[in-house]
Coordinates of N, CA and C in Angstrom, one line a residue:
M1 N 206.2 117.2 52.7 CA 206.4 116.1 53.6 C 207.0 116.5 55.0
D2 N 207.6 117.7 55.0 CA 208.2 118.2 56.3 C 207.2 118.1 57.4
D3 N 207.6 117.5 58.5 CA 206.9 117.4 59.7 C 205.5 116.8 59.6
E4 N 205.2 116.0 58.6 CA 204.0 115.3 58.5 C 204.1 114.0 59.3
L5 N 203.0 113.7 60.0 CA 203.1 112.6 61.0 C 202.5 111.3 60.3
F6 N 203.2 110.2 60.3 CA 202.8 109.0 59.8 C 202.5 108.0 60.9
D7 N 201.4 107.3 60.9 CA 201.1 106.3 61.9 C 201.9 105.0 61.6
H8 N 202.4 104.4 62.7 CA 203.2 103.2 62.5 C 202.9 102.3 63.7
P9 N 201.8 101.5 63.7 CA 201.6 100.6 64.8 C 202.7 99.6 65.0
I10 N 203.0 99.3 66.3 CA 204.1 98.4 66.6 C 204.0 97.1 65.9
Q11 N 205.1 96.5 65.5 CA 205.1 95.2 64.9 C 206.2 94.4 65.5
I12 N 206.1 93.1 65.3 CA 207.1 92.2 65.9 C 208.5 92.5 65.3
S13 N 208.5 92.9 64.0 CA 209.8 93.1 63.3 C 210.5 94.4 63.7
D14 N 209.9 95.2 64.5 CA 210.6 96.5 64.9 C 212.0 96.2 65.4
G15 N 212.9 97.1 65.0 CA 214.3 96.9 65.5 C 215.3 96.8 64.4
I16 N 216.2 95.8 64.5 CA 217.3 95.7 63.5 C 216.7 95.4 62.1
I17 N 215.7 94.6 62.0 CA 215.1 94.2 60.7 C 214.6 95.5 60.0
D18 N 214.0 96.4 60.7 CA 213.5 97.7 60.1 C 214.7 98.5 59.6
I19 N 215.8 98.5 60.3 CA 217.0 99.2 59.8 C 217.5 98.6 58.6
Q20 N 217.5 97.3 58.5 CA 218.0 96.6 57.2 C 217.0 96.9 56.1
N21 N 215.7 96.9 56.4 CA 214.7 97.2 55.3 C 214.8 98.7 54.9
D22 N 215.1 99.6 55.8 CA 215.2 101.0 55.5 C 216.4 101.2 54.6
F23 N 217.5 100.5 54.9 CA 218.7 100.7 54.1 C 218.5 100.1 52.7
Q24 N 217.7 99.0 52.6 CA 217.4 98.5 51.3 C 216.5 99.5 50.5
I25 N 215.5 100.1 51.2 CA 214.7 101.1 50.5 C 215.5 102.2 49.9
V26 N 216.5 102.7 50.7 CA 217.3 103.8 50.3 C 218.1 103.4 49.0
K27 N 218.7 102.2 49.1 CA 219.5 101.7 47.9 C 218.6 101.5 46.7
D28 N 217.5 100.9 46.8 CA 216.6 100.8 45.7 C 216.1 102.1 45.1
K29 N 215.8 103.0 46.0 CA 215.3 104.3 45.5 C 216.4 105.1 44.8
L30 N 217.6 105.0 45.2 CA 218.7 105.6 44.5 C 219.0 105.0 43.2
K31 N 218.9 103.7 43.1 CA 219.1 103.0 41.8 C 218.0 103.3 40.8
K32 N 216.8 103.5 41.3 CA 215.7 103.8 40.4 C 215.6 105.2 40.0
N33 N 216.4 106.1 40.6 CA 216.3 107.5 40.4 C 216.7 107.8 38.9
S34 N 215.9 108.6 38.2 CA 216.3 109.0 36.9 C 217.2 110.2 36.8
Q35 N 217.5 110.8 37.9 CA 218.3 112.0 37.9 C 219.8 111.6 37.7
F36 N 220.2 110.4 38.0 CA 221.6 110.0 37.8 C 221.6 108.9 36.7
S37 N 222.6 108.9 35.9 CA 222.7 107.9 34.8 C 223.1 106.5 35.3
N38 N 223.9 106.4 36.3 CA 224.3 105.1 36.9 C 224.6 105.3 38.4
I39 N 224.1 104.4 39.1 CA 224.3 104.4 40.6 C 225.0 103.2 41.0
E40 N 226.1 103.4 41.8 CA 226.8 102.3 42.4 C 226.9 102.6 43.9
I41 N 226.6 101.6 44.7 CA 226.7 101.8 46.1 C 228.1 101.4 46.6
D42 N 228.6 102.3 47.4 CA 230.0 102.1 48.0 C 231.0 101.9 46.9
S43 N 231.1 102.8 45.9 CA 232.1 102.8 44.9 C 232.9 104.1 44.9
S44 N 234.1 104.0 44.5 CA 235.0 105.2 44.5 C 235.4 105.5 43.0
K45 N 234.7 104.9 42.1 CA 235.0 105.1 40.7 C 234.3 106.3 40.0
S46 N 233.2 106.7 40.6 CA 232.4 107.7 39.9 C 232.9 109.2 40.2
Q47 N 232.4 110.1 39.3 CA 232.8 111.5 39.4 C 232.1 112.1 40.6
Y48 N 230.9 111.7 40.9 CA 230.1 112.3 42.0 C 229.9 111.3 43.1
E49 N 229.9 111.8 44.3 CA 229.6 110.9 45.5 C 228.5 111.6 46.3
L50 N 227.4 110.9 46.5 CA 226.3 111.4 47.3 C 226.4 110.8 48.7
E51 N 226.6 111.6 49.7 CA 226.7 111.2 51.1 C 225.3 111.4 51.7
I52 N 224.7 110.3 52.2 CA 223.4 110.4 52.9 C 223.5 109.9 54.3
N53 N 223.0 110.7 55.2 CA 222.9 110.4 56.6 C 221.4 110.3 57.0
V54 N 221.1 109.1 57.6 CA 219.7 108.9 58.0 C 219.7 108.8 59.5
T55 N 218.9 109.7 60.2 CA 218.8 109.7 61.6 C 217.4 109.5 62.1
F56 N 217.3 108.5 63.0 CA 216.0 108.3 63.7 C 216.1 108.8 65.2
R57 N 215.2 109.6 65.6 CA 215.2 110.0 67.1 C 213.9 109.6 67.7
N58 N 213.9 108.7 68.7 CA 212.7 108.3 69.3 C 212.4 109.1 70.5
K59 N 211.2 109.4 70.7 CA 210.7 110.2 71.9 C 209.6 109.4 72.5
L60 N 209.8 108.8 73.7 CA 208.8 108.1 74.4 C 208.5 108.9 75.7
N61 N 207.2 109.1 76.0 CA 206.8 109.8 77.2 C 207.0 108.7 78.3
F62 N 208.0 109.0 79.2 CA 208.4 108.0 80.3 C 207.2 107.7 81.2
I63 N 206.4 108.6 81.6 CA 205.3 108.4 82.6 C 204.2 107.6 81.8
Q64 N 203.9 108.0 80.6 CA 202.9 107.3 79.8 C 203.4 105.8 79.6
G65 N 204.7 105.6 79.3 CA 205.2 104.2 79.2 C 205.1 103.4 80.4
I66 N 205.3 104.0 81.6 CA 205.2 103.2 82.9 C 203.7 102.9 83.1
L67 N 202.8 103.9 82.9 CA 201.4 103.7 83.1 C 200.9 102.6 82.2
S68 N 201.3 102.6 80.9 CA 200.9 101.6 80.0 C 201.4 100.2 80.4
G69 N 202.7 100.1 80.8 CA 203.2 98.9 81.3 C 202.6 98.3 82.5
M70 N 202.2 99.2 83.4 CA 201.6 98.7 84.7 C 200.1 98.2 84.4
T71 N 199.5 98.7 83.4 CA 198.1 98.2 83.0 C 198.2 97.2 81.9
L72 N 199.4 96.6 81.7 CA 199.6 95.6 80.6 C 199.1 96.1 79.3
T73 N 199.4 97.3 79.0 CA 199.0 98.1 77.8 C 197.5 98.2 77.5
L74 N 196.7 98.1 78.6 CA 195.3 98.4 78.4 C 195.2 99.9 78.2
I75 N 196.0 100.7 78.8 CA 196.1 102.1 78.5 C 197.3 102.2 77.5
P76 N 197.0 102.6 76.3 CA 198.0 102.5 75.2 C 199.0 103.7 75.4
A77 N 200.2 103.5 74.9 CA 201.2 104.5 74.8 C 201.6 104.6 73.3
Y78 N 202.4 105.7 73.1 CA 202.9 105.8 71.7 C 204.3 106.4 71.8
D79 N 205.0 106.1 70.7 CA 206.4 106.5 70.6 C 206.5 107.3 69.4
D80 N 207.0 108.5 69.5 CA 207.2 109.4 68.3 C 208.6 109.2 67.8
T81 N 208.8 109.1 66.5 CA 210.1 109.0 65.9 C 210.2 110.1 64.9
D82 N 211.3 110.9 65.0 CA 211.6 111.9 64.1 C 212.7 111.3 63.1
L83 N 212.4 111.4 61.8 CA 213.3 110.9 60.8 C 213.9 112.1 60.1
E84 N 215.2 112.1 60.0 CA 215.9 113.2 59.3 C 216.8 112.5 58.3
I85 N 216.8 113.0 57.0 CA 217.7 112.5 56.0 C 218.5 113.7 55.5
Q86 N 219.8 113.6 55.6 CA 220.7 114.7 55.2 C 221.5 114.2 54.0
G87 N 221.8 115.1 53.1 CA 222.6 114.7 51.9 C 223.5 115.8 51.4
I88 N 224.7 115.4 51.0 CA 225.7 116.3 50.4 C 226.2 115.6 49.2
L89 N 226.3 116.3 48.1 CA 226.8 115.8 46.8 C 228.2 116.3 46.7
H90 N 229.2 115.4 46.5 CA 230.6 115.8 46.3 C 231.0 115.5 44.8
N91 N 231.7 116.5 44.2 CA 232.3 116.3 42.9 C 233.8 115.9 43.2
R92 N 234.1 114.7 42.9 CA 235.5 114.2 43.2 C 236.5 114.9 42.3
I93 N 236.2 115.3 41.1 CA 237.2 115.9 40.2 C 237.5 117.3 40.6
T94 N 236.5 118.1 40.9 CA 236.7 119.5 41.2 C 236.9 119.7 42.7
G95 N 236.5 118.7 43.5 CA 236.6 118.8 45.0 C 235.5 119.7 45.6
K96 N 234.5 120.1 44.8 CA 233.4 120.9 45.3 C 232.3 120.1 46.0
K97 N 231.7 120.7 47.0 CA 230.5 120.1 47.7 C 229.3 121.0 47.6
T98 N 228.1 120.4 47.5 CA 226.9 121.2 47.6 C 226.6 121.5 49.1
K99 N 225.7 122.4 49.3 CA 225.3 122.6 50.7 C 224.6 121.4 51.2
K100 N 224.5 121.3 52.5 CA 223.8 120.1 53.2 C 222.3 120.3 53.0
I101 N 221.7 119.3 52.5 CA 220.2 119.4 52.3 C 219.6 118.5 53.3
T102 N 218.6 119.0 54.0 CA 218.0 118.2 55.1 C 216.5 118.1 54.8
T103 N 215.9 116.9 55.0 CA 214.5 116.7 54.9 C 214.1 116.0 56.2
K104 N 212.9 116.3 56.7 CA 212.4 115.7 58.0 C 211.0 115.2 57.9
G105 N 210.7 114.2 58.7 CA 209.4 113.6 58.8 C 209.2 112.9 60.1
K106 N 208.0 112.5 60.5 CA 207.7 111.9 61.8 C 206.9 110.7 61.6
M107 N 207.0 109.7 62.5 CA 206.2 108.5 62.6 C 205.8 108.4 64.0
R108 N 204.6 107.8 64.2 CA 204.1 107.5 65.5 C 203.9 106.0 65.6
T109 N 204.5 105.3 66.6 CA 204.3 103.9 66.9 C 203.4 103.8 68.1
Y110 N 202.3 103.0 67.9 CA 201.3 102.8 69.0 C 201.7 101.5 69.7
I111 N 201.6 101.5 71.0 CA 201.9 100.4 71.8 C 200.7 100.1 72.7
G112 N 200.1 98.9 72.5 CA 198.9 98.6 73.3 C 198.1 97.6 72.7
I113 N 197.1 97.1 73.5 CA 196.2 96.0 73.0 C 195.2 96.6 72.1
F114 N 194.6 97.7 72.4 CA 193.5 98.3 71.6 C 194.0 98.7 70.2
P115 N 195.2 99.3 70.0 CA 195.6 99.6 68.6 C 195.8 98.3 67.8
L116 N 196.1 97.2 68.4 CA 196.2 95.9 67.6 C 194.9 95.5 67.1
F117 N 193.8 95.7 67.9 CA 192.5 95.3 67.4 C 191.9 96.4 66.4
A118 N 192.2 97.7 66.7 CA 191.7 98.7 65.9 C 192.3 98.8 64.5
R119 N 193.6 98.3 64.4 CA 194.3 98.4 63.1 C 194.9 97.0 62.7
P120 N 194.1 96.0 62.7 CA 194.6 94.7 62.4 C 195.2 94.5 61.0
F121 N 194.7 95.3 60.1 CA 195.2 95.1 58.7 C 196.0 96.3 58.2
S122 N 196.4 97.1 59.2 CA 197.2 98.3 58.8 C 198.5 97.9 58.3
D123 N 198.9 98.5 57.2 CA 200.2 98.1 56.6 C 201.2 99.2 57.0
S124 N 201.7 99.2 58.2 CA 202.5 100.2 58.7 C 203.9 100.2 58.1
S125 N 204.4 99.0 57.6 CA 205.7 99.0 56.9 C 205.6 99.8 55.6
K126 N 204.4 99.9 55.0 CA 204.2 100.7 53.8 C 204.3 102.2 54.2
N127 N 203.7 102.5 55.3 CA 203.8 103.9 55.8 C 205.2 104.3 56.0
R128 N 206.0 103.4 56.6 CA 207.4 103.7 56.9 C 208.2 103.9 55.5
E129 N 207.9 102.9 54.6 CA 208.5 103.0 53.3 C 208.1 104.3 52.5
L130 N 206.8 104.6 52.6 CA 206.4 105.8 52.0 C 207.1 107.1 52.5
L131 N 207.2 107.2 53.8 CA 207.9 108.3 54.4 C 209.3 108.4 54.0
I132 N 210.1 107.3 54.0 CA 211.5 107.3 53.6 C 211.6 107.6 52.1
T133 N 210.7 107.1 51.3 CA 210.8 107.3 49.9 C 210.5 108.8 49.6
N134 N 209.4 109.4 50.2 CA 209.1 110.8 50.0 C 210.2 111.7 50.4
L135 N 210.8 111.4 51.6 CA 211.9 112.2 52.0 C 213.1 112.1 51.1
L136 N 213.4 110.9 50.6 CA 214.5 110.8 49.6 C 214.2 111.5 48.3
D137 N 212.9 111.4 47.9 CA 212.6 112.2 46.7 C 212.8 113.7 46.9
N138 N 212.4 114.2 48.0 CA 212.6 115.6 48.3 C 214.1 115.9 48.4
L139 N 214.9 115.1 49.0 CA 216.3 115.3 49.0 C 216.9 115.3 47.7
L140 N 216.6 114.3 46.8 CA 217.2 114.2 45.5 C 216.7 115.3 44.6
Y141 N 215.5 115.8 44.8 CA 215.0 116.9 44.0 C 215.8 118.2 44.3
N142 N 216.2 118.4 45.5 CA 216.9 119.6 45.9 C 218.4 119.6 45.8
V143 N 218.9 118.4 45.5 CA 220.4 118.3 45.3 C 220.7 118.9 43.9
E144 N 221.8 119.7 43.9 CA 222.2 120.3 42.7 C 223.5 119.7 42.2
I145 N 223.5 119.3 41.0 CA 224.7 118.7 40.4 C 225.6 119.7 39.8

């Protein structure tokens, strides 16, 4: 999954709703993972603590964005998002930590009139969910207890 590009046509819900959905995907994925016997979110009672950091970095070509805006998106633009998930497993009893594990992926968001007609039934939220799920699988596979 490293550096594989996923298409993500722009949707009305982009923004804070996507962040809330992403957080829910992470929580659900952790709870369904068979690697751990019991998962509690934000709990200090367990022996192990998994610290996960999710980072989105957006890259928009400024000139392409201005040109697209001036033509009312007849000339489409796109926004590349780099997604990085980092994880560290802490053993609270021994005080030991695992090395930081990092997985990376990319998404491309299309902005324009033509992509809306070319991909009217595209399920881009599933692409986003698939990317996050695959990166989490990779992270959890590489974490050593």
